[in-house]
Coordinates of C-alpha atoms and ligand atoms in Angstrom, one line a residue:
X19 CA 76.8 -73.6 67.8
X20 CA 74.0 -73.5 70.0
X21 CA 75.5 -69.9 72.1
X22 CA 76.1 -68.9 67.8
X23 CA 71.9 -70.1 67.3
X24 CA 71.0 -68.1 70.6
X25 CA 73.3 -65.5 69.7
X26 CA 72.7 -66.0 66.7
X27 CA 68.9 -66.2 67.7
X28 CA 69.5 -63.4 69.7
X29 CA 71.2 -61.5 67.3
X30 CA 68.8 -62.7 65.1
X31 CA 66.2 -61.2 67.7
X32 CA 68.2 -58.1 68.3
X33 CA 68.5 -57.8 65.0
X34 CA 65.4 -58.3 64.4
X35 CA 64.3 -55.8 67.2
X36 CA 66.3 -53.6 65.3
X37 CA 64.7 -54.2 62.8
X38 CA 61.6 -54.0 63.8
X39 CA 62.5 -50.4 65.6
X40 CA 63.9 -49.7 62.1
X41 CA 61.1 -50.7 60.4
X42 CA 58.6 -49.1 62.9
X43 CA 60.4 -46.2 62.6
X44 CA 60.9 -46.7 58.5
X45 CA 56.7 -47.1 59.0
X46 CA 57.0 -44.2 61.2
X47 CA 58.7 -42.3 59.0
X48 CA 56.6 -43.4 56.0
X49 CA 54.0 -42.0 58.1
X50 CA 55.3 -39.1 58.4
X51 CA 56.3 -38.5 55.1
X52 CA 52.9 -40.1 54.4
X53 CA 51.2 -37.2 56.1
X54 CA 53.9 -34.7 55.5
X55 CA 52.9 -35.2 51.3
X56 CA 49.0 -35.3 53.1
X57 CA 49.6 -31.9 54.2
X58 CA 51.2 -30.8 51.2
X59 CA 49.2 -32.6 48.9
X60 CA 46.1 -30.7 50.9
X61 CA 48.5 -27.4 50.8
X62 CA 48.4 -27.9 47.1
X63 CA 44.8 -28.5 47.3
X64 CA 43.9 -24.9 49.5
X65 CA 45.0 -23.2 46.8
X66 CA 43.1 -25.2 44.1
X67 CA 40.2 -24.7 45.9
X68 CA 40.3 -20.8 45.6
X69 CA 41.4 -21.5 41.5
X70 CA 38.2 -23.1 41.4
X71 CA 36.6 -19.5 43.0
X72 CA 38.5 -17.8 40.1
X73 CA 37.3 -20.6 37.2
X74 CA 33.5 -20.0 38.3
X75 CA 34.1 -16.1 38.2
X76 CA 36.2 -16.6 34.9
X77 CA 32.8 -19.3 33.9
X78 CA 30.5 -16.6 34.4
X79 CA 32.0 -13.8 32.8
X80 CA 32.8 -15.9 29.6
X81 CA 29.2 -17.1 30.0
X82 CA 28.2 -13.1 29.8
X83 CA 30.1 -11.9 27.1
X84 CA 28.7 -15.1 25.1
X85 CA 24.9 -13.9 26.1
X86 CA 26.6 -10.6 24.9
X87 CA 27.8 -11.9 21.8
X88 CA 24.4 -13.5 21.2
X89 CA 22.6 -10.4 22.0
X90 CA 25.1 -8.4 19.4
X91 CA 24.5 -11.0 16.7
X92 CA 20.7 -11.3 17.4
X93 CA 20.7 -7.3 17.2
X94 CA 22.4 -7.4 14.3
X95 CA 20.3 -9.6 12.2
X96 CA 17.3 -7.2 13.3
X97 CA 19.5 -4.6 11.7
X98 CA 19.5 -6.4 8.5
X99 CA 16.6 -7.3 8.3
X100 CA 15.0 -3.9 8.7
X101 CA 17.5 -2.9 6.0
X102 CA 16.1 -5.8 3.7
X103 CA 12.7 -5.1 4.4
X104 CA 13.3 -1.1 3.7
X105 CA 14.4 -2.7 0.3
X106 CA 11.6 -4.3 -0.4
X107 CA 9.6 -1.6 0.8
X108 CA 11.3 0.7 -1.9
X109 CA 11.1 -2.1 -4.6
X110 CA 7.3 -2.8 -3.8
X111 CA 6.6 1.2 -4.2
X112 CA 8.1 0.9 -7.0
X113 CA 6.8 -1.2 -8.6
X114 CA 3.3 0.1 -7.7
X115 CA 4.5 3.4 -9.5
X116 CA 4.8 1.4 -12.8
X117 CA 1.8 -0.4 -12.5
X118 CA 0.1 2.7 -11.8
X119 CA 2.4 4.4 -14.8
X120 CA 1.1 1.1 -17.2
X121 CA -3.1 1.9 -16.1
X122 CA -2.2 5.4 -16.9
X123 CA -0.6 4.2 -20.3
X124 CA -3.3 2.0 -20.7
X125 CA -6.1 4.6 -20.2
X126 CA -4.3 6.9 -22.3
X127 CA -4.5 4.6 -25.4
X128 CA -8.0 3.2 -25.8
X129 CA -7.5 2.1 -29.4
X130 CA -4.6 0.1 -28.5
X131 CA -7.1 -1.4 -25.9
X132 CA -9.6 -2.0 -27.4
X133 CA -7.5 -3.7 -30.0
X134 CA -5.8 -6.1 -27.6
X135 CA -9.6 -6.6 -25.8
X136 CA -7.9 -5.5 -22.8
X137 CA -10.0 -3.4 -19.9
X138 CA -8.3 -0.6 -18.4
X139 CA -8.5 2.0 -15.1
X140 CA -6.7 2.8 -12.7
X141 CA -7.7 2.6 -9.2
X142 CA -7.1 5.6 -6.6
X143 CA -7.1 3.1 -4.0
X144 CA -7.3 -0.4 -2.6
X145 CA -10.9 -1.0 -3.8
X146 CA -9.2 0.3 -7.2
X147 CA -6.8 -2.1 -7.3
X148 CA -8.9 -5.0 -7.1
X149 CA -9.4 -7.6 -9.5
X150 CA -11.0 -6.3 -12.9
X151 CA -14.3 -7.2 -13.1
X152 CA -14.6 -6.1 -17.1
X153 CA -17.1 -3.7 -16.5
X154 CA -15.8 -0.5 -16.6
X155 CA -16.0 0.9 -20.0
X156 CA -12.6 2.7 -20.2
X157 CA -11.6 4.1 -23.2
X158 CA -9.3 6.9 -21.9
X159 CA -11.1 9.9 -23.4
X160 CA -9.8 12.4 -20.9
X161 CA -6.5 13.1 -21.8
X162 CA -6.3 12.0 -25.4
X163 CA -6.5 15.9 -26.5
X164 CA -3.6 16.4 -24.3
X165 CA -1.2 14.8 -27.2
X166 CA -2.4 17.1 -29.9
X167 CA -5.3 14.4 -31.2
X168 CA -8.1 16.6 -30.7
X169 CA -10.7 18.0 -28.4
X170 CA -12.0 14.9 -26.6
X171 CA -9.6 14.5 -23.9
X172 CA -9.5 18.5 -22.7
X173 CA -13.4 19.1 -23.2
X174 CA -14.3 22.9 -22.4
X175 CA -17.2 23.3 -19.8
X176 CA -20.2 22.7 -21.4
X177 CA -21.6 26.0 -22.8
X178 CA -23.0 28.9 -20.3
X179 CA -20.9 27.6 -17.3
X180 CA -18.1 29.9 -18.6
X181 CA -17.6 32.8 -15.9
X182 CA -15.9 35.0 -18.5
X183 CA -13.0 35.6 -16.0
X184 CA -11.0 32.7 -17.4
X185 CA -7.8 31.0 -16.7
X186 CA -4.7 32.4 -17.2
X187 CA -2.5 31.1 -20.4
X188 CA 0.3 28.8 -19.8
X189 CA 1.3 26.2 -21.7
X190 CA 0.9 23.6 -19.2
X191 CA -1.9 24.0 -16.9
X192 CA -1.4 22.3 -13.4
X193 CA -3.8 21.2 -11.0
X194 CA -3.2 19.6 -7.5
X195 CA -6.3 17.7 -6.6
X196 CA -6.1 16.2 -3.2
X197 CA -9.0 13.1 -2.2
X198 CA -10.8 11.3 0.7
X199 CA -10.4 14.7 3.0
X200 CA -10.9 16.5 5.1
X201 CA -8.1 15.0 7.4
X202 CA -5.9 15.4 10.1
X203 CA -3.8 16.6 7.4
X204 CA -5.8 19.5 5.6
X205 CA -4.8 22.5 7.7
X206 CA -0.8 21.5 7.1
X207 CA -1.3 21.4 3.4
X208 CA -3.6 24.6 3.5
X209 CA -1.0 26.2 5.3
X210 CA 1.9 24.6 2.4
X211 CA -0.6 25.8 -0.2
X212 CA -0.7 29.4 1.4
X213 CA 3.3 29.5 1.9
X214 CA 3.3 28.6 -1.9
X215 CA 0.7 31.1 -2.8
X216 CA -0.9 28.2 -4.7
X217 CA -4.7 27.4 -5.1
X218 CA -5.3 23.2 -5.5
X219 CA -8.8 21.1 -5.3
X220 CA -10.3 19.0 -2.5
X221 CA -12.6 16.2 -3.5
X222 CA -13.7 15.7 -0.1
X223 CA -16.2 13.2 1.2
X224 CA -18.8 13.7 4.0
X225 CA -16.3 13.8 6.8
X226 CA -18.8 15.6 10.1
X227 CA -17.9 17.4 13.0
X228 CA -16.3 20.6 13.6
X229 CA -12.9 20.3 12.8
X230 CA -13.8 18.0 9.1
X231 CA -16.1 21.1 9.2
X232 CA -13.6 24.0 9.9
X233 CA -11.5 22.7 7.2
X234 CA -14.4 22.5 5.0
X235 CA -14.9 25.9 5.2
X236 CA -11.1 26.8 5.2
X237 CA -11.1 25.7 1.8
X238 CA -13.1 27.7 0.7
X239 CA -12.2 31.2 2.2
X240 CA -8.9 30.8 1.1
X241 CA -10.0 30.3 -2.8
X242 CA -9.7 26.6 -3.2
X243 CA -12.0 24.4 -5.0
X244 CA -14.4 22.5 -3.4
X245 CA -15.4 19.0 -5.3
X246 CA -17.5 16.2 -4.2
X247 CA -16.0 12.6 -3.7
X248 CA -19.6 11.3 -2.6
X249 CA -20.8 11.2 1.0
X250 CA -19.7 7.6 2.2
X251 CA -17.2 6.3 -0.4
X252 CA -18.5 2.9 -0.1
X253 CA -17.8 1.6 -3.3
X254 CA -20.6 -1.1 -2.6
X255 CA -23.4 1.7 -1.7
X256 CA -22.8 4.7 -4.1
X257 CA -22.5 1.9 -7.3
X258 CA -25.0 -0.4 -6.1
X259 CA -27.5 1.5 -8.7
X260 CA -27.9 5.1 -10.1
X261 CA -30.6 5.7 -7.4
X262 CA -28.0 4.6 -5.0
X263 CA -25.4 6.6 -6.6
X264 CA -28.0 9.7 -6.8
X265 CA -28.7 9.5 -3.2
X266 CA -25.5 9.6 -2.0
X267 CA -24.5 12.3 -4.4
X268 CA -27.1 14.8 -3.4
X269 CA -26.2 13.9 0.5
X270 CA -22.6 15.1 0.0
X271 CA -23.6 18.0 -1.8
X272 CA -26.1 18.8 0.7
X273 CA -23.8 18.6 3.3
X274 CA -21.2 20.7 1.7
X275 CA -23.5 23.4 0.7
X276 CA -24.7 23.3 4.6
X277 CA -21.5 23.8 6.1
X278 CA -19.5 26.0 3.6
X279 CA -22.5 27.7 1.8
X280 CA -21.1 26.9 -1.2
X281 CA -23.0 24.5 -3.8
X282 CA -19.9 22.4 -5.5
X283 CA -20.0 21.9 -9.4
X284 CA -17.3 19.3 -10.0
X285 CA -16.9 15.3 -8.9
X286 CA -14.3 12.6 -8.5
X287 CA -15.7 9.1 -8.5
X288 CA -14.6 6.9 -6.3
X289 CA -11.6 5.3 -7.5
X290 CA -12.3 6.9 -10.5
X291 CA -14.6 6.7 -13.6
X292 CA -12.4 3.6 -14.6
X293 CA -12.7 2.0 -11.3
X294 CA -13.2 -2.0 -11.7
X295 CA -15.6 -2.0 -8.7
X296 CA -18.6 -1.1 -10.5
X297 CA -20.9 -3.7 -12.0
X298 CA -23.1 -1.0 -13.4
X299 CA -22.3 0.8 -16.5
X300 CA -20.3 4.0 -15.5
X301 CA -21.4 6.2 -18.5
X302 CA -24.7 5.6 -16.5
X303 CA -23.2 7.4 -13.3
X304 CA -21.6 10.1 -15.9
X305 CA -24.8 10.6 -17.7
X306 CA -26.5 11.2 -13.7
X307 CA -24.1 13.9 -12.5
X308 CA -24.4 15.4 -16.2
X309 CA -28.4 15.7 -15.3
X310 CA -27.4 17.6 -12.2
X311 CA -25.0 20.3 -14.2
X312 CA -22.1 18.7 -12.8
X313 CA -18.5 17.9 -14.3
X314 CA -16.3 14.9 -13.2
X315 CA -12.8 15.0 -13.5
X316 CA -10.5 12.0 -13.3
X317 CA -6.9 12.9 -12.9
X318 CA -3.8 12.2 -15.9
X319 CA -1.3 12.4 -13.1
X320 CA -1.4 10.2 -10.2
X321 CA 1.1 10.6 -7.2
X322 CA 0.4 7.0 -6.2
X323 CA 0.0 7.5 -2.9
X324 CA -3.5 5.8 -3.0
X325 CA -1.8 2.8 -1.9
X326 CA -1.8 1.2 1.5
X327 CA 1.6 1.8 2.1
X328 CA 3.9 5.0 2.1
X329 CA 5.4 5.9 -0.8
X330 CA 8.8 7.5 -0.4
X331 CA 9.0 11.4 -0.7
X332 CA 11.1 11.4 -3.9
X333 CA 9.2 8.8 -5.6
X334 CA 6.2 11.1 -4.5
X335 CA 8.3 14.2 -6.4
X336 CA 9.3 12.3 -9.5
X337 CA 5.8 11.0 -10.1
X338 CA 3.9 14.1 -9.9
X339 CA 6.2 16.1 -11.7
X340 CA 7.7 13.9 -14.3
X341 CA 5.3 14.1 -17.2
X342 CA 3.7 17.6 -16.7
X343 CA 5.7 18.6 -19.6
X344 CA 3.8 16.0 -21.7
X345 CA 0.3 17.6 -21.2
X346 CA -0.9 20.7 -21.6
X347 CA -3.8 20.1 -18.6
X348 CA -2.4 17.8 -15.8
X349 CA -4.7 17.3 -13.1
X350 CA -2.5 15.7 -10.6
X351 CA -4.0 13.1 -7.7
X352 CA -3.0 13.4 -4.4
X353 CA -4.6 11.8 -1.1
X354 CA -5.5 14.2 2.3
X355 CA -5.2 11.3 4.8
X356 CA -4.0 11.2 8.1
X357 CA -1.6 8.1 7.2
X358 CA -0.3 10.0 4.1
X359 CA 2.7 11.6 6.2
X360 CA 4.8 11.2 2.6
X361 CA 2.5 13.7 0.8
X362 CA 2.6 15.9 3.0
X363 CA 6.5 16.1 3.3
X364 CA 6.4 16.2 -0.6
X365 CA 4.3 19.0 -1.5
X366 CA 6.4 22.0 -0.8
X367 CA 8.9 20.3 -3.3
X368 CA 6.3 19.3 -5.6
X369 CA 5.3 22.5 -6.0
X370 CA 9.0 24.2 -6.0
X371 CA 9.8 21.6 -9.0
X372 CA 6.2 22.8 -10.7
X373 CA 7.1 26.8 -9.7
X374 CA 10.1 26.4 -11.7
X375 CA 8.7 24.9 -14.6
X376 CA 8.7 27.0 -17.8
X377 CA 5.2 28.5 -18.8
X378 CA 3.5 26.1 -16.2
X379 CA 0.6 27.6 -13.9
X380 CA -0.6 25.9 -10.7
X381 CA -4.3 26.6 -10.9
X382 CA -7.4 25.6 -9.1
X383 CA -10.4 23.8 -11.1
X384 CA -13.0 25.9 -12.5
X385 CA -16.0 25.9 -14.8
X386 CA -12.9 26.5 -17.5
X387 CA -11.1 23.6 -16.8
X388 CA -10.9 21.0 -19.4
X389 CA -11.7 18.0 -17.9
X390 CA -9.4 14.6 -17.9
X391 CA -11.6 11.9 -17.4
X392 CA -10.7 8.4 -18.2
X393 CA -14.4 7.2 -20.2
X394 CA -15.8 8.3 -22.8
X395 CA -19.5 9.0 -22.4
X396 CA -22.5 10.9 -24.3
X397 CA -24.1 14.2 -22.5
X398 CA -26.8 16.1 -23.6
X399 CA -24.7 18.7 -23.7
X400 CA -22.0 17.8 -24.9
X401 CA -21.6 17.3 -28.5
X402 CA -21.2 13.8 -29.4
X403 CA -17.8 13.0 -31.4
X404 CA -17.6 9.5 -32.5
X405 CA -17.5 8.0 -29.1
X406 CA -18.5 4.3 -29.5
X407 CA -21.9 3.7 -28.5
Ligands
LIG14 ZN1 -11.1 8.3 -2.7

């Protein structure tokens, strides 16, 4: 029993030797296979290491094509909104040719005015487009004779300013007046006038120095008309008061007869004699150039480029030629300003359109012109036909 116990304890110890060999080497083993996954697990991991190399590479170049998509989106919204604000332009041009169409309307119908107690003009410019201040007498004299209703609107020069040469007959009488030069602009639309063979009118201001005074003189060699448009068209100045308005009258005629020889005999007011700037009466201002033997002339047509903005080159076309059919004297407004790049590119077809026009004459102003002048006023030498007093 006892030889079976030590055998048995020694089997029991050999086995248990055994075992322990076995299990050392089952540890050993599990060592082994331990490290052998160790290695493979870190053979696995080698590789993973350089798919993290590829994910930051792959990271970055989805990062750049999202900028890239962010930059195309972000450039295309500009895109549309340009386009948008093009359309607005447009619209906002627009609509500044029908309110200028409506003051036109409105100056052309004084009775309907006066009737609805409405006050009329139409400004040439900002300053003209300012808020009405209800002084401006309008009542649209100058171009009611156009429709057939008389004399008033196409008044003859006063008597003995007739040269005798006269104007030539055509049913519709045209004439291209062009304000606020000279201007970076006047030799290019001499030189479109000359191309054209066509004669127009400047109502300059008191531009100095000797390019304003090389155009100056331009104008006149090449048999244009010369008008005044004051000195300083500083609305507040010239209409501050008839003396005011006198001073800076004689100043630009001064001037003009200094540096072109040539003493002018028509005027433009400042935006106009229906302006809504003036807080003095402008029949008084009418009344003063009358004194000095000198015509105004307002204007029946207006391109609408007076505007702060740039009026499209069609929109330039259709309103200078759309209703020239309608009078028999259009005197067309027009701006020779540097920023007006539109009017420029519009006049050669401007005056294509008017070339083509059946018995239609482009002409200059002269002392034969009938004027178009948007008040109605008394002069001495006019004769005085029921104008309200
Ligand atoms: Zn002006």
């Amino acid at each position: 029993m006892s030889g079976r116990n030590r055998s048995g304890d020694h089997i029991s110890k050999d086995e248990f030797s055994v075992r322990d060999v076995r299990k050392d080497d089952i540890s050993k083993d599990g060592a082994g296979q331990a490290a052998k996954g160790a290695a493979k697990r870190t053979a696995k991991k080698e590789p993973k290491r350089g798919g993290k190399g590829n994910a930051a590479g792959r990271m970055w170049t989805a990062v750049w094509m999202l900028l890239c998509a962010v930059l195309l989106i972000q450039i295309w919204g500009l895109s549309q909104r340009i386009e948008a604000l093009k359309e607005r332009m447009d619209r906002l041009a627009q609509i500044a040719a029908r309110q200028q169409d409506r003051l036109e309307e409105l100056a052309e119908a004084p009775a309907a005015r006066r009737a609805d107690g409405q006050d009329g003009g139409s400004g040439e410019g900002p300053a003209g487009e300012a808020a009405r201040t209800g002084t401006a007498q309008v009542s649209g004299q100058g171009v009611a004779g156009d429709r057939g209703s008389g004399q008033s609107g196409e008044k003859a020069g006063p008597g003995g300013r007739a040269s005798g040469s006269g104007e030539p007959e055509a049913a519709h009488k045209v004439y291209l007046t062009f304000d606020d030069g000279p201007s970076a602009n006047t030799e290019e639309i001499l030189d479109i006038l000359d191309r054209y063979g066509v004669k127009a009118t400047f109502f300059v201001v008191g531009r100095e120095g000797s390019q304003a005074e090389e155009s100056l003189r331009r104008i006149v060699e090449e048999g244009h008309t010369l008008g005044m448009h004051s000195y300083t068209h500083d609305y507040d100045q010239i209409y501050e008061s008839v003396e005011s308005f006198a001073e800076d009258f004689e100043r630009a005629r001064d001037y003009l007869c200094e540096v072109t020889g040539v003493e002018s005999r028509i005027y433009r007011f400042p935006g106009g004699s229906s302006n809504a700037v003036s807080h003095i009466d402008m029949r008084r201002f009418a009344e003063y150039l009358d004194s000095q033997d000198i015509r105004f002339f307002d204007w029946n047509i207006s391109s609408g480029d007076g505007g702060s903005f740039l009026v499209p080159v069609e929109m330039l076309i259709e309103n200078c030629t759309a209703t020239i059919k309608d009078h028999g004297t259009s005197v067309v407004l027009m701006h020779d300003g540097a920023a007006k790049t539109t009017t420029l590119e519009a006049l050669p077809e401007i005056i294509e359109t008017i070339q083509a026009m059946e018995d239609t004459a482009l002409l200059p102003i002269t002392d034969e012109t009938s004027v178009v002048q948007h008040i109605q006023w008394e002069s001495g030498s006019q004769e005085a036909s029921g104008s309200d007093r």
